[in-house]
mmCIF file of C-alpha atoms in Angstrom:
data_model
loop_
_atom_site.group_PDB
_atom_site.id
_atom_site.type_symbol
_atom_site.label_atom_id
_atom_site.label_comp_id
_atom_site.label_asym_id
_atom_site.label_seq_id
_atom_site.Cartn_x
_atom_site.Cartn_y
_atom_site.Cartn_z
ATOM 1 C CA MET A 109 94.977 70.464 95.351
ATOM 2 C CA GLY A 110 98.101 70.803 95.705
ATOM 3 C CA ASN A 111 99.822 73.117 98.920
ATOM 4 C CA LEU A 112 101.922 75.752 98.458
ATOM 5 C CA GLU A 113 104.740 74.780 101.014
ATOM 6 C CA GLN A 114 106.921 77.838 98.958
ATOM 7 C CA ASN A 115 106.588 81.354 98.198
ATOM 8 C CA TYR A 116 106.243 82.180 94.578
ATOM 9 C CA TYR A 117 106.445 85.623 93.009
ATOM 10 C CA ILE A 118 104.796 87.206 89.553
ATOM 11 C CA ARG A 119 107.438 88.349 86.644
ATOM 12 C CA LYS A 120 107.319 89.204 83.466
ATOM 13 C CA MET A 121 107.960 86.026 81.177
ATOM 14 C CA GLN A 122 111.221 85.216 80.009
ATOM 15 C CA ARG A 123 112.741 83.336 77.143
ATOM 16 C CA ARG A 124 113.853 80.588 79.651
ATOM 17 C CA ASP A 125 110.171 79.822 80.905
ATOM 18 C CA LEU A 126 109.002 79.330 77.263
ATOM 19 C CA GLU A 127 108.784 75.520 77.760
ATOM 20 C CA LYS A 128 106.765 75.520 80.860
ATOM 21 C CA VAL A 129 104.823 78.143 80.247
ATOM 22 C CA THR A 130 103.843 75.886 76.946
ATOM 23 C CA ALA A 131 103.201 72.860 79.168
ATOM 24 C CA LEU A 132 101.254 74.971 81.652
ATOM 25 C CA GLU A 133 99.008 76.189 78.710
ATOM 26 C CA ALA A 134 98.031 72.630 76.880
ATOM 27 C CA ALA A 135 97.521 71.135 80.475
ATOM 28 C CA CYS A 136 94.612 74.463 81.091
ATOM 29 C CA PHE A 137 92.920 75.074 77.806
ATOM 30 C CA SER A 138 91.725 72.546 75.243
ATOM 31 C CA ALA A 139 92.913 75.628 72.384
ATOM 32 C CA PRO A 140 96.141 75.897 73.278
ATOM 33 C CA TRP A 141 98.339 78.683 72.100
ATOM 34 C CA LYS A 142 101.577 77.110 71.218
ATOM 35 C CA TYR A 143 105.377 77.635 72.027
ATOM 36 C CA LYS A 144 105.910 80.104 68.810
ATOM 37 C CA ASP A 145 102.705 82.171 69.951
ATOM 38 C CA PHE A 146 104.536 82.679 73.457
ATOM 39 C CA GLU A 147 107.811 83.105 71.378
ATOM 40 C CA GLU A 148 106.599 86.172 69.973
ATOM 41 C CA THR A 149 104.713 87.264 72.982
ATOM 42 C CA LEU A 150 108.660 88.641 74.003
ATOM 43 C CA ILE A 151 108.862 90.648 71.106
ATOM 44 C CA ASN A 152 105.916 92.020 70.996
ATOM 45 C CA PRO A 153 105.875 95.856 72.347
ATOM 46 C CA HIS A 154 101.691 95.659 72.621
ATOM 47 C CA ARG A 155 101.505 92.233 74.979
ATOM 48 C CA VAL A 156 103.244 90.805 78.442
ATOM 49 C CA TYR A 157 102.572 87.943 80.074
ATOM 50 C CA LEU A 158 103.409 87.570 83.683
ATOM 51 C CA VAL A 159 104.042 84.142 85.667
ATOM 52 C CA ALA A 160 103.590 82.930 88.972
ATOM 53 C CA GLU A 161 107.088 81.205 89.807
ATOM 54 C CA THR A 162 108.217 79.403 92.904
ATOM 55 C CA ASP A 163 111.040 79.612 94.596
ATOM 56 C CA CYS A 164 112.017 76.101 93.105
ATOM 57 C CA GLN A 165 111.418 77.799 89.602
ATOM 58 C CA GLU A 166 108.201 76.382 89.158
ATOM 59 C CA ILE A 167 105.883 77.864 86.854
ATOM 60 C CA ILE A 168 102.108 77.711 88.487
ATOM 61 C CA GLY A 169 100.618 80.095 86.882
ATOM 62 C CA GLY A 170 100.089 82.811 84.155
ATOM 63 C CA CYS A 171 98.334 85.536 82.368
ATOM 64 C CA MET A 172 98.467 88.043 79.506
ATOM 65 C CA LEU A 173 97.687 91.514 78.544
ATOM 66 C CA THR A 174 97.527 93.101 75.208
ATOM 67 C CA ASP A 175 97.429 96.779 74.464
ATOM 68 C CA ILE A 176 94.941 97.487 71.709
ATOM 69 C CA ALA A 177 94.535 100.978 70.949
ATOM 70 C CA GLY A 178 94.444 101.798 74.584
ATOM 71 C CA GLU A 179 92.487 98.979 76.072
ATOM 72 C CA GLY A 180 93.657 95.833 77.891
ATOM 73 C CA ASP A 181 92.460 92.479 76.150
ATOM 74 C CA ILE A 182 93.654 89.555 78.917
ATOM 75 C CA THR A 183 93.916 86.389 77.701
ATOM 76 C CA ASN A 184 95.497 83.142 78.905
ATOM 77 C CA VAL A 185 94.639 83.175 82.695
ATOM 78 C CA ALA A 186 95.993 80.066 83.768
ATOM 79 C CA VAL A 187 97.121 78.241 86.626
ATOM 80 C CA ASP A 188 98.423 74.418 87.504
ATOM 81 C CA GLU A 189 95.577 72.684 88.939
ATOM 82 C CA ARG A 190 97.446 71.386 91.838
ATOM 83 C CA PHE A 191 97.681 75.241 92.797
ATOM 84 C CA ARG A 192 93.845 76.224 92.397
ATOM 85 C CA GLY A 193 91.692 77.674 94.868
ATOM 86 C CA GLN A 194 95.428 79.335 96.344
ATOM 87 C CA LYS A 195 94.318 83.010 94.807
ATOM 88 C CA ILE A 196 97.417 82.806 92.883
ATOM 89 C CA ALA A 197 94.868 83.785 89.258
ATOM 90 C CA THR A 198 94.067 86.203 91.809
ATOM 91 C CA ALA A 199 97.503 87.869 92.426
ATOM 92 C CA LEU A 200 98.142 87.508 88.668
ATOM 93 C CA LEU A 201 95.330 89.374 87.931
ATOM 94 C CA GLN A 202 96.174 92.202 90.258
ATOM 95 C CA LYS A 203 99.302 92.526 89.426
ATOM 96 C CA LEU A 204 98.703 92.324 85.449
ATOM 97 C CA LEU A 205 95.985 95.524 86.048
ATOM 98 C CA ALA A 206 98.670 97.175 87.970
ATOM 99 C CA TYR A 207 101.221 97.019 85.428
ATOM 100 C CA GLY A 208 98.668 97.631 82.744
ATOM 101 C CA THR A 209 97.220 101.068 84.247
ATOM 102 C CA ASN A 210 100.788 102.363 85.615
ATOM 103 C CA GLU A 211 103.210 100.985 82.695
ATOM 104 C CA CYS A 212 100.622 101.545 79.680
ATOM 105 C CA GLY A 213 97.687 104.202 80.886
ATOM 106 C CA ILE A 214 95.060 101.669 79.894
ATOM 107 C CA HIS A 215 92.290 102.529 82.133
ATOM 108 C CA ALA A 216 89.598 99.744 80.133
ATOM 109 C CA PHE A 217 89.995 95.945 80.572
ATOM 110 C CA THR A 218 88.375 93.130 78.652
ATOM 111 C CA LEU A 219 88.202 89.408 78.795
ATOM 112 C CA GLU A 220 85.788 86.640 77.422
ATOM 113 C CA VAL A 221 85.823 83.621 79.903
ATOM 114 C CA ARG A 222 84.165 80.360 79.587
ATOM 115 C CA SER A 223 79.559 80.810 80.550
ATOM 116 C CA LYS A 224 79.999 77.617 82.821
ATOM 117 C CA ASN A 225 83.485 78.325 84.397
ATOM 118 C CA THR A 226 81.621 79.890 87.390
ATOM 119 C CA ALA A 227 85.208 80.294 89.086
ATOM 120 C CA ALA A 228 87.240 82.452 86.433
ATOM 121 C CA ILE A 229 83.404 84.866 86.594
ATOM 122 C CA ARG A 230 83.596 84.734 90.394
ATOM 123 C CA LEU A 231 87.252 85.802 89.925
ATOM 124 C CA TYR A 232 86.974 88.264 87.263
ATOM 125 C CA GLU A 233 83.543 90.122 88.996
ATOM 126 C CA ASN A 234 85.889 90.299 92.278
ATOM 127 C CA ALA A 235 88.122 92.507 89.888
ATOM 128 C CA GLY A 236 85.537 94.614 89.193
ATOM 129 C CA PHE A 237 84.344 92.659 85.989
ATOM 130 C CA ARG A 238 81.005 92.979 84.922
ATOM 131 C CA SER A 239 79.621 91.152 82.061
ATOM 132 C CA GLU A 240 78.475 93.197 78.971
ATOM 133 C CA GLY A 241 77.547 90.644 76.147
ATOM 134 C CA ILE A 242 77.774 87.258 75.073
ATOM 135 C CA ARG A 243 79.437 85.386 72.039
ATOM 136 C CA PRO A 244 77.401 82.453 71.388
ATOM 137 C CA ASN A 245 79.357 79.059 70.740
ATOM 138 C CA PHE A 246 83.093 81.138 70.648
ATOM 139 C CA TYR A 247 84.574 77.836 72.291
ATOM 140 C CA GLU A 248 84.513 74.420 71.296
ATOM 141 C CA ASN A 249 85.990 71.353 72.740
ATOM 142 C CA PRO A 250 83.348 71.800 74.182
ATOM 143 C CA LYS A 251 81.229 73.793 72.938
ATOM 144 C CA ASP A 252 80.226 77.078 75.226
ATOM 145 C CA ASP A 253 78.989 80.752 74.908
ATOM 146 C CA ALA A 254 81.673 83.137 75.726
ATOM 147 C CA ILE A 255 80.893 86.277 78.285
ATOM 148 C CA ILE A 256 82.596 89.410 77.338
ATOM 149 C CA MET A 257 83.517 91.063 80.479
ATOM 150 C CA TRP A 258 84.704 94.480 81.363
ATOM 151 C CA LYS A 259 86.242 96.470 84.243
ATOM 152 C CA ARG A 260 86.507 100.304 83.099
#
């Protein structure tokens, strides 16, 4: 685990972040979003992607919110493996939920998480999410069920 020797802050993704965000996504997920997907996020008025950036301009985390008919769909929660366990995902998620509530008027948020990802499940439960269903065999590489979680 990397030691976070510098401060980091959370802000909206910008065009200059696209390469770094795409690399972070590829390092964290078996079916990562591509550069073009993140580029389209910049012009989608119903989406926001937040990044955690160090003082040295290193992107160490990110997450996305999509406003779908007044409900917030949270996806792409990622933290650089070297910096996990340092509450970066917690900070990103809190900022994303606040943004959704205050800027978009969203009061119900949902997400899907691998059933075997206990660290992520604990993160979401600590943020007030509760399991409300299962999508069998939702994930590939490796095959896994998705737990559907909601915060209402």
